[in-house]
Short mmCIF file of C-alpha atoms and ligand atoms in Angstrom, two decimals:
data_model
loop_
_atom_site.label_atom_id
_atom_site.label_comp_id
_atom_site.label_asym_id
_atom_site.label_seq_id
_atom_site.Cartn_x
_atom_site.Cartn_y
_atom_site.Cartn_z
CA MET A 1 -6.32 -22.90 65.89
CA SER A 2 -9.15 -21.62 63.77
CA GLU A 3 -8.59 -21.67 60.04
CA ARG A 4 -10.47 -18.44 59.47
CA PHE A 5 -8.54 -15.77 57.56
CA GLU A 6 -8.92 -13.00 60.18
CA THR A 7 -7.58 -15.24 62.94
CA LYS A 8 -4.66 -16.41 60.83
CA THR A 9 -3.59 -12.82 60.11
CA VAL A 10 -3.16 -12.08 63.80
CA HIS A 11 -1.49 -15.31 64.93
CA ILE A 12 1.52 -15.30 62.69
CA SER A 13 4.21 -14.85 65.31
CA HIS A 14 7.14 -17.24 65.25
CA SER A 15 8.25 -16.13 68.68
CA PRO A 16 8.77 -19.13 70.99
CA LEU A 17 6.60 -19.42 74.12
CA GLY A 18 7.99 -19.29 77.64
CA PRO A 19 8.41 -17.12 80.72
CA GLY A 20 10.18 -13.89 79.92
CA VAL A 21 9.96 -14.49 76.18
CA SER A 22 8.71 -11.49 74.26
CA LYS A 23 5.10 -11.73 73.04
CA THR A 24 5.95 -10.21 69.70
CA THR A 25 8.71 -11.51 67.49
CA PRO A 26 12.00 -9.72 68.17
CA ILE A 27 13.81 -8.05 65.28
CA TYR A 28 16.81 -10.25 64.49
CA GLN A 29 18.82 -7.22 63.41
CA THR A 30 21.94 -9.15 62.60
CA SER A 31 23.84 -9.90 59.42
CA VAL A 32 25.12 -13.24 60.75
CA PHE A 33 24.35 -15.90 63.36
CA ALA A 34 26.79 -17.29 65.94
CA PHE A 35 27.43 -20.99 66.58
CA SER A 36 28.55 -22.75 69.77
CA GLY A 37 31.02 -24.91 67.84
CA LEU A 38 31.88 -26.47 64.49
CA GLU A 39 29.42 -29.31 65.15
CA GLU A 40 26.58 -26.79 65.01
CA VAL A 41 27.91 -25.32 61.76
CA GLU A 42 27.94 -28.83 60.34
CA GLN A 43 24.33 -29.35 61.51
CA TYR A 44 23.27 -26.19 59.70
CA TYR A 45 24.73 -27.39 56.42
CA GLU A 46 23.50 -30.95 56.78
CA GLY A 47 19.93 -30.29 57.78
CA ASN A 48 19.70 -26.65 56.73
CA GLN A 49 18.37 -26.06 60.26
CA GLY A 50 18.68 -22.70 61.92
CA TYR A 51 20.29 -19.64 60.43
CA LEU A 52 23.74 -18.80 59.13
CA TYR A 53 23.80 -15.43 57.40
CA THR A 54 20.91 -12.99 56.89
CA ARG A 55 21.25 -12.92 53.12
CA ASN A 56 20.60 -16.69 53.21
CA GLY A 57 17.79 -16.54 55.76
CA ASN A 58 16.62 -14.76 58.89
CA PRO A 59 13.70 -15.47 61.30
CA ASN A 60 11.95 -12.20 60.39
CA GLN A 61 12.07 -12.97 56.66
CA VAL A 62 10.73 -16.46 57.37
CA GLU A 63 7.94 -15.17 59.60
CA LEU A 64 6.66 -12.82 56.90
CA ALA A 65 6.90 -15.43 54.13
CA ALA A 66 5.20 -18.10 56.26
CA ALA A 67 2.37 -15.70 57.13
CA ILE A 68 1.63 -14.90 53.49
CA ALA A 69 1.98 -18.57 52.49
CA ALA A 70 -0.61 -19.45 55.16
CA LEU A 71 -3.00 -16.70 54.03
CA GLU A 72 -2.61 -17.58 50.35
CA GLU A 73 -2.94 -21.31 51.23
CA ALA A 74 0.39 -22.01 49.53
CA GLU A 75 2.88 -24.79 50.27
CA ASP A 76 5.81 -22.46 50.89
CA GLY A 77 6.91 -18.84 50.65
CA VAL A 78 9.96 -16.62 50.53
CA SER A 79 10.36 -12.93 51.18
CA ALA A 80 12.44 -10.56 49.06
CA ALA A 81 13.83 -7.02 49.15
CA SER A 82 10.89 -5.61 47.14
CA GLY A 83 7.95 -6.69 45.06
CA MET A 84 10.22 -6.48 42.02
CA ALA A 85 12.79 -8.76 43.67
CA ALA A 86 10.04 -11.30 44.36
CA ILE A 87 8.81 -11.09 40.75
CA MET A 88 12.36 -11.49 39.44
CA ALA A 89 12.88 -14.54 41.64
CA GLY A 90 9.61 -16.10 40.48
CA LEU A 91 10.50 -15.55 36.84
CA LEU A 92 14.06 -16.82 37.16
CA ALA A 93 12.90 -19.86 39.11
CA VAL A 94 11.16 -20.98 35.92
CA LEU A 95 12.69 -19.29 32.88
CA SER A 96 16.00 -20.05 31.15
CA PRO A 97 17.62 -18.45 28.09
CA GLY A 98 15.48 -19.07 25.02
CA ASP A 99 12.24 -19.35 26.96
CA HIS A 100 9.09 -17.40 26.22
CA ILE A 101 6.52 -15.93 28.61
CA LEU A 102 2.98 -14.63 28.04
CA VAL A 103 2.05 -11.58 30.09
CA SER A 104 -1.07 -9.48 30.37
CA ASP A 105 -0.98 -6.27 28.34
CA GLU A 106 -2.12 -4.43 31.48
CA LEU A 107 0.97 -5.01 33.56
CA TYR A 108 2.72 -2.99 36.25
CA GLY A 109 5.37 -0.89 34.48
CA GLY A 110 8.22 -2.21 36.64
CA THR A 111 7.40 -5.81 35.72
CA TYR A 112 7.28 -4.85 32.06
CA ALA A 113 10.67 -3.11 32.36
CA LEU A 114 12.20 -6.16 34.08
CA LEU A 115 11.13 -8.37 31.19
CA ALA A 116 11.79 -5.87 28.39
CA LYS A 117 15.12 -4.49 29.58
CA GLU A 118 16.72 -7.16 31.75
CA LEU A 119 15.42 -10.64 31.02
CA SER A 120 15.45 -9.94 27.28
CA ARG A 121 19.27 -9.81 27.62
CA PHE A 122 19.08 -13.49 28.59
CA GLN A 123 17.06 -14.21 25.42
CA ILE A 124 13.88 -14.56 27.45
CA GLU A 125 11.10 -13.31 25.20
CA MET A 126 7.65 -12.07 26.10
CA ASP A 127 4.38 -11.48 24.33
CA LEU A 128 1.74 -9.13 25.68
CA ILE A 129 -1.77 -10.51 25.43
CA ASP A 130 -5.18 -9.07 26.09
CA LEU A 131 -6.75 -11.12 28.88
CA LYS A 132 -9.73 -8.80 29.25
CA ARG A 133 -11.61 -10.52 26.46
CA ALA A 134 -12.69 -14.13 26.64
CA GLY A 135 -10.41 -16.17 24.42
CA SER A 136 -7.74 -18.76 24.16
CA LEU A 137 -3.99 -18.85 24.66
CA SER A 138 -3.57 -21.33 21.80
CA GLY A 139 -2.56 -18.77 19.16
CA HIS A 140 0.20 -17.40 21.41
CA ILE A 141 1.86 -20.64 22.52
CA ARG A 142 5.30 -21.53 21.16
CA PRO A 143 7.35 -24.63 21.96
CA GLN A 144 9.43 -22.39 24.27
CA THR A 145 6.46 -20.87 26.15
CA LYS A 146 6.85 -21.65 29.85
CA MET A 147 4.84 -19.15 31.85
CA LEU A 148 1.75 -16.95 32.09
CA LEU A 149 1.88 -13.86 34.31
CA PHE A 150 -0.92 -11.45 35.14
CA GLU A 151 -2.33 -9.33 37.95
CA THR A 152 -5.61 -10.05 39.75
CA ILE A 153 -6.59 -6.36 39.61
CA THR A 154 -4.61 -4.28 37.12
CA ASN A 155 -3.00 -0.88 37.50
CA PRO A 156 -4.25 1.81 36.84
CA LEU A 157 -7.48 0.73 35.10
CA LEU A 158 -8.39 -1.83 37.77
CA THR A 159 -9.47 -4.55 35.38
CA VAL A 160 -10.29 -7.93 36.92
CA VAL A 161 -9.62 -10.61 34.35
CA ASP A 162 -11.25 -14.04 34.44
CA MET A 163 -8.51 -15.63 36.52
CA PRO A 164 -10.08 -19.11 36.88
CA HIS A 165 -10.42 -19.36 33.09
CA TRP A 166 -6.85 -18.26 32.28
CA ILE A 167 -5.26 -20.49 34.92
CA THR A 168 -7.16 -23.50 33.56
CA GLU A 169 -6.09 -22.62 30.01
CA ALA A 170 -2.47 -22.17 31.05
CA LYS A 171 -2.48 -25.55 32.76
CA GLN A 172 -3.80 -27.22 29.61
CA HIS A 173 -0.71 -25.86 27.82
CA GLY A 174 1.61 -26.96 30.63
CA LEU A 175 2.50 -23.37 31.61
CA VAL A 176 3.53 -22.24 35.06
CA THR A 177 1.15 -19.49 36.22
CA MET A 178 2.37 -16.61 38.34
CA ILE A 179 -0.28 -14.21 39.64
CA ASP A 180 0.53 -10.79 41.05
CA ASN A 181 -2.04 -10.45 43.84
CA THR A 182 -0.78 -7.10 45.14
CA PHE A 183 -3.97 -5.09 44.51
CA ALA A 184 -6.42 -7.75 45.72
CA THR A 185 -4.50 -9.44 48.57
CA PRO A 186 -5.51 -12.88 49.86
CA TYR A 187 -8.29 -11.16 51.80
CA LEU A 188 -10.19 -10.84 48.53
CA VAL A 189 -8.93 -13.76 46.46
CA ARG A 190 -6.48 -16.67 46.79
CA PRO A 191 -5.24 -17.67 43.32
CA ILE A 192 -3.69 -20.95 44.58
CA ARG A 193 -7.24 -22.27 45.11
CA PHE A 194 -7.76 -21.88 41.37
CA GLY A 195 -4.56 -23.75 40.58
CA ALA A 196 -1.99 -20.93 40.34
CA ASP A 197 1.59 -22.15 40.80
CA LEU A 198 3.08 -18.93 42.16
CA VAL A 199 1.56 -15.84 43.76
CA VAL A 200 3.58 -12.69 44.21
CA HIS A 201 3.08 -9.55 46.29
CA SER A 202 4.55 -6.15 46.54
CA ALA A 203 4.29 -6.21 50.36
CA THR A 204 5.10 -2.51 50.08
CA LYS A 205 1.36 -2.10 49.47
CA TYR A 206 -1.53 -3.69 51.43
CA ILE A 207 0.54 -6.32 53.26
CA GLY A 208 2.63 -3.62 54.94
CA GLY A 209 -0.27 -1.19 54.76
CA HIS A 210 1.41 1.88 56.26
CA SER A 211 3.62 3.17 53.39
CA ASP A 212 6.71 2.67 55.53
CA VAL A 213 8.25 -0.51 54.12
CA THR A 214 9.54 -1.83 50.79
CA ALA A 215 9.23 -5.62 50.61
CA GLY A 216 8.10 -8.51 48.45
CA VAL A 217 6.83 -12.04 49.00
CA LEU A 218 6.55 -14.99 46.64
CA VAL A 219 4.49 -18.05 47.62
CA GLY A 220 3.43 -21.20 45.83
CA ARG A 221 4.54 -24.70 44.98
CA ALA A 222 7.37 -25.79 47.25
CA GLY A 223 9.81 -26.81 44.49
CA LEU A 224 9.42 -23.51 42.65
CA VAL A 225 9.68 -21.46 45.83
CA GLN A 226 12.87 -23.29 46.79
CA ARG A 227 14.41 -22.43 43.42
CA ALA A 228 13.26 -18.80 43.86
CA ARG A 229 14.87 -18.76 47.31
CA GLU A 230 18.18 -19.72 45.71
CA VAL A 231 17.77 -16.93 43.15
CA ILE A 232 17.14 -14.40 45.94
CA VAL A 233 20.23 -15.55 47.86
CA ASN A 234 22.44 -15.65 44.77
CA TYR A 235 21.32 -12.27 43.44
CA GLY A 236 21.51 -10.70 46.89
CA ALA A 237 17.85 -9.71 46.84
CA SER A 238 17.05 -10.68 50.44
CA LEU A 239 14.77 -8.62 52.65
CA SER A 240 16.20 -6.74 55.63
CA PRO A 241 15.07 -8.03 59.06
CA PHE A 242 13.53 -4.71 60.07
CA GLU A 243 11.54 -4.40 56.84
CA ALA A 244 10.35 -7.99 57.27
CA TRP A 245 9.32 -7.23 60.85
CA LEU A 246 7.37 -4.12 59.80
CA ALA A 247 5.61 -5.97 56.97
CA ALA A 248 4.73 -8.86 59.31
CA ARG A 249 3.28 -6.36 61.77
CA GLY A 250 1.18 -5.02 58.92
CA VAL A 251 -0.21 -8.50 58.21
CA LYS A 252 -1.91 -8.52 61.62
CA THR A 253 -4.33 -5.77 60.57
CA LEU A 254 -4.67 -6.79 56.92
CA ALA A 255 -8.24 -8.09 57.22
CA LEU A 256 -9.47 -5.11 59.22
CA ARG A 257 -7.82 -2.60 56.91
CA MET A 258 -9.04 -4.31 53.76
CA GLU A 259 -12.60 -4.54 55.03
CA ARG A 260 -12.70 -0.85 55.87
CA GLN A 261 -10.80 0.33 52.80
CA CYS A 262 -12.98 -1.71 50.44
CA ASP A 263 -16.19 -0.50 52.11
CA ASN A 264 -14.99 3.09 51.90
CA ALA A 265 -14.03 2.62 48.24
CA LYS A 266 -17.54 1.43 47.39
CA GLN A 267 -19.01 4.63 48.83
CA VAL A 268 -16.43 6.80 47.08
CA ALA A 269 -16.91 4.99 43.74
CA ASP A 270 -20.70 5.58 43.97
CA PHE A 271 -20.03 9.27 44.62
CA LEU A 272 -17.60 9.58 41.69
CA ARG A 273 -19.92 7.79 39.29
CA ARG A 274 -22.63 10.33 39.99
CA HIS A 275 -20.38 13.39 39.90
CA PRO A 276 -20.96 15.61 36.84
CA ASP A 277 -17.26 16.53 36.52
CA VAL A 278 -16.17 12.89 36.36
CA GLU A 279 -16.28 11.43 32.87
CA GLN A 280 -15.51 7.82 33.74
CA THR A 281 -14.89 5.78 36.88
CA TYR A 282 -12.77 2.62 36.88
CA TYR A 283 -13.70 0.31 39.72
CA PRO A 284 -14.36 -3.45 39.52
CA GLY A 285 -18.02 -4.37 39.17
CA GLU A 286 -19.80 -6.89 41.41
CA GLU A 287 -19.97 -9.37 38.51
CA ASP A 288 -16.19 -8.99 37.88
CA VAL A 289 -15.39 -10.21 41.40
CA SER A 290 -17.85 -13.11 41.37
CA PHE A 291 -14.99 -15.59 41.92
CA PHE A 292 -13.42 -13.63 44.79
CA HIS A 293 -13.70 -15.38 48.18
CA CYS A 294 -14.73 -12.08 49.68
CA ARG A 295 -17.09 -10.30 47.33
CA LYS A 296 -15.65 -6.84 47.92
CA GLN A 297 -14.37 -4.90 44.95
CA GLY A 298 -11.00 -3.70 46.21
CA ALA A 299 -9.94 -0.32 47.53
CA MET A 300 -8.48 1.29 44.41
CA ILE A 301 -10.47 3.58 42.11
CA SER A 302 -9.37 5.46 39.01
CA PHE A 303 -11.42 8.21 37.43
CA ARG A 304 -11.14 10.60 34.54
CA LEU A 305 -11.95 14.28 34.85
CA ARG A 306 -14.35 15.54 32.21
CA ASP A 307 -12.22 18.66 31.76
CA GLU A 308 -8.59 17.51 31.51
CA SER A 309 -7.31 21.09 31.84
CA ARG A 310 -8.44 21.11 35.48
CA VAL A 311 -6.24 18.23 36.53
CA TYR A 312 -3.42 20.37 37.95
CA ALA A 313 -5.91 22.45 39.95
CA PHE A 314 -7.50 19.24 41.26
CA TYR A 315 -4.23 17.87 42.65
CA ARG A 316 -3.13 21.27 43.96
CA SER A 317 -6.30 21.87 45.90
CA LEU A 318 -6.33 18.60 47.84
CA LYS A 319 -5.77 19.51 51.48
CA TRP A 320 -5.01 16.26 53.27
CA ILE A 321 -5.17 13.60 50.57
CA LYS A 322 -1.52 13.37 49.56
CA LEU A 323 -0.25 13.08 46.00
CA ALA A 324 2.03 10.04 46.30
CA PRO A 325 2.90 7.60 43.50
CA SER A 326 2.19 4.46 45.52
CA LEU A 327 -0.91 2.98 47.12
CA ALA A 328 -2.52 0.92 49.82
CA GLY A 329 -1.57 2.90 52.91
CA VAL A 330 -4.08 3.54 55.67
CA GLU A 331 -4.29 7.15 54.48
CA THR A 332 -6.17 7.93 51.28
CA SER A 333 -3.74 9.09 48.59
CA VAL A 334 -3.85 9.96 44.92
CA SER A 335 -1.42 9.46 42.09
CA HIS A 336 -1.26 10.63 38.50
CA PRO A 337 -0.33 7.66 36.25
CA VAL A 338 0.56 9.77 33.20
CA THR A 339 3.32 11.70 34.98
CA THR A 340 4.58 8.77 37.09
CA SER A 341 4.05 5.02 36.49
CA HIS A 342 2.92 5.43 32.85
CA ARG A 343 5.18 8.32 31.86
CA ALA A 344 6.76 6.26 29.09
CA LEU A 345 3.49 5.86 27.12
CA SER A 346 3.30 7.66 23.78
CA GLU A 347 0.35 9.99 23.10
CA GLU A 348 -1.14 7.30 20.86
CA GLN A 349 -0.80 4.66 23.60
CA ARG A 350 -2.40 7.08 26.05
CA GLN A 351 -5.42 7.49 23.82
CA THR A 352 -5.81 3.78 23.09
CA THR A 353 -5.35 2.65 26.70
CA GLY A 354 -7.34 5.49 28.24
CA ILE A 355 -4.43 6.40 30.52
CA THR A 356 -4.67 10.11 29.73
CA SER A 357 -3.72 13.24 31.64
CA GLY A 358 -7.19 13.53 33.17
CA LEU A 359 -6.91 10.11 34.83
CA VAL A 360 -6.61 10.19 38.63
CA ARG A 361 -5.77 7.06 40.63
CA LEU A 362 -7.18 7.00 44.12
CA SER A 363 -6.03 4.66 46.88
CA VAL A 364 -8.80 4.71 49.45
CA GLY A 365 -7.76 4.62 53.10
CA ILE A 366 -9.42 3.94 56.42
CA GLU A 367 -10.69 7.44 57.21
CA ALA A 368 -14.42 8.19 57.53
CA TYR A 369 -15.64 7.90 53.93
CA GLN A 370 -17.72 11.08 54.35
CA ASP A 371 -14.48 13.04 54.86
CA ILE A 372 -12.88 11.48 51.78
CA ILE A 373 -15.94 12.45 49.73
CA ALA A 374 -15.93 15.99 51.17
CA GLU A 375 -12.25 16.43 50.29
CA LEU A 376 -12.82 15.16 46.73
CA THR A 377 -15.91 17.34 46.34
CA SER A 378 -13.99 20.52 47.09
CA ALA A 379 -11.03 19.50 44.89
CA LEU A 380 -13.37 18.72 41.97
CA LEU A 381 -14.87 22.22 42.31
CA SER A 382 -11.49 23.98 42.18
CA GLU A 383 -10.48 26.08 39.17
C1 PLP B 401 1.06 -4.68 40.99
C2 PLP B 401 2.47 -4.40 41.42
N1 PLP B 401 3.37 -5.39 41.41
C3 PLP B 401 4.65 -5.19 41.78
C4 PLP B 401 5.10 -3.94 42.18
C5 PLP B 401 6.53 -3.75 42.57
O1 PLP B 401 6.63 -3.68 43.95
P1 PLP B 401 7.83 -2.94 44.71
O2 PLP B 401 7.69 -1.48 44.44
O3 PLP B 401 7.63 -3.32 46.13
O4 PLP B 401 9.11 -3.47 44.14
C6 PLP B 401 4.19 -2.88 42.22
C7 PLP B 401 4.62 -1.54 42.65
O5 PLP B 401 3.91 -0.59 42.55
C8 PLP B 401 2.84 -3.12 41.82
O6 PLP B 401 1.92 -2.13 41.82
#
């Protein structure tokens, strides 16, 4: 079988071959598996072969995890009930009470909340660091520092940090690196190739691709993934078979969708940059993605309206681009970070981060880019 990414995305099925066997993987919509006798039960426990109980493992969960592990070029993978469940499992696979983690100061709000509100109760401490500037981790390392966590493309300002540099630095300090590759996907960049230990996805986004599934996947070094698998089982954070099946179906068109969405985004970003009513456009530059395997710049764009008072009119006048606080579906959608994901920011934080009321986040879909531009043009004109 060819090793090329596009081919791998399509041929992920775990369905056995044979006459009368379904071409696509069936949905193992069962909470438990039946055994022909006690000998078989014994075999399960001895060799951990087969399946016992869906919370512990199910063929659809395994299919999804194996597909993402193959695409990310990781040793092993595990699926989870959501991106947050996968992040939690990755963190708890490594961190114990008293440990310390370094995280990017541009972090998905849910990940921040998990660390600030939940893991802090287990005396796991974090420090936010600015990875946008070239620098060193040295000043932030404590004897208890165990991990570095950051996103390949951040939300909502779409910053691409120098991932190869930070992974190398983290390794020099003996840290485990966990990279959230949700916004880039392995189509654009595979952090394992740069030495990352764990890669996590909200499969709710580009992996699923159709805004109809909530799922997460964690891939990486086999020993760490195995520990994360135990966390998922023990915390009851396993993915449902149907959600796993839907996400795995999404994987088959990942390359096609990403190619089209990224190409559309480039056109839309060029349009926004030139538009007189747009003060600033946030979209990774060609030089930012110089280490990406595929030199496309992603399919997310944020932009700030010059006249903030027109922001309500802008959202109201969109005809078919939906206002939806998520991303990565095949349909173009917009969200408003200040009233949703970044609601908790103080006015001062809004001004310093640039996440102000006039900031629009656009998830570019697979439509004809001319139609996306036409829709944005009329919404930008609205009063
Ligand atoms: C970068 C990133 N990571 C993780 C998550 C959490 O994923 P989920 O909503 O599937 O739990 C999100 C959700 O928006 C995200 O944007």
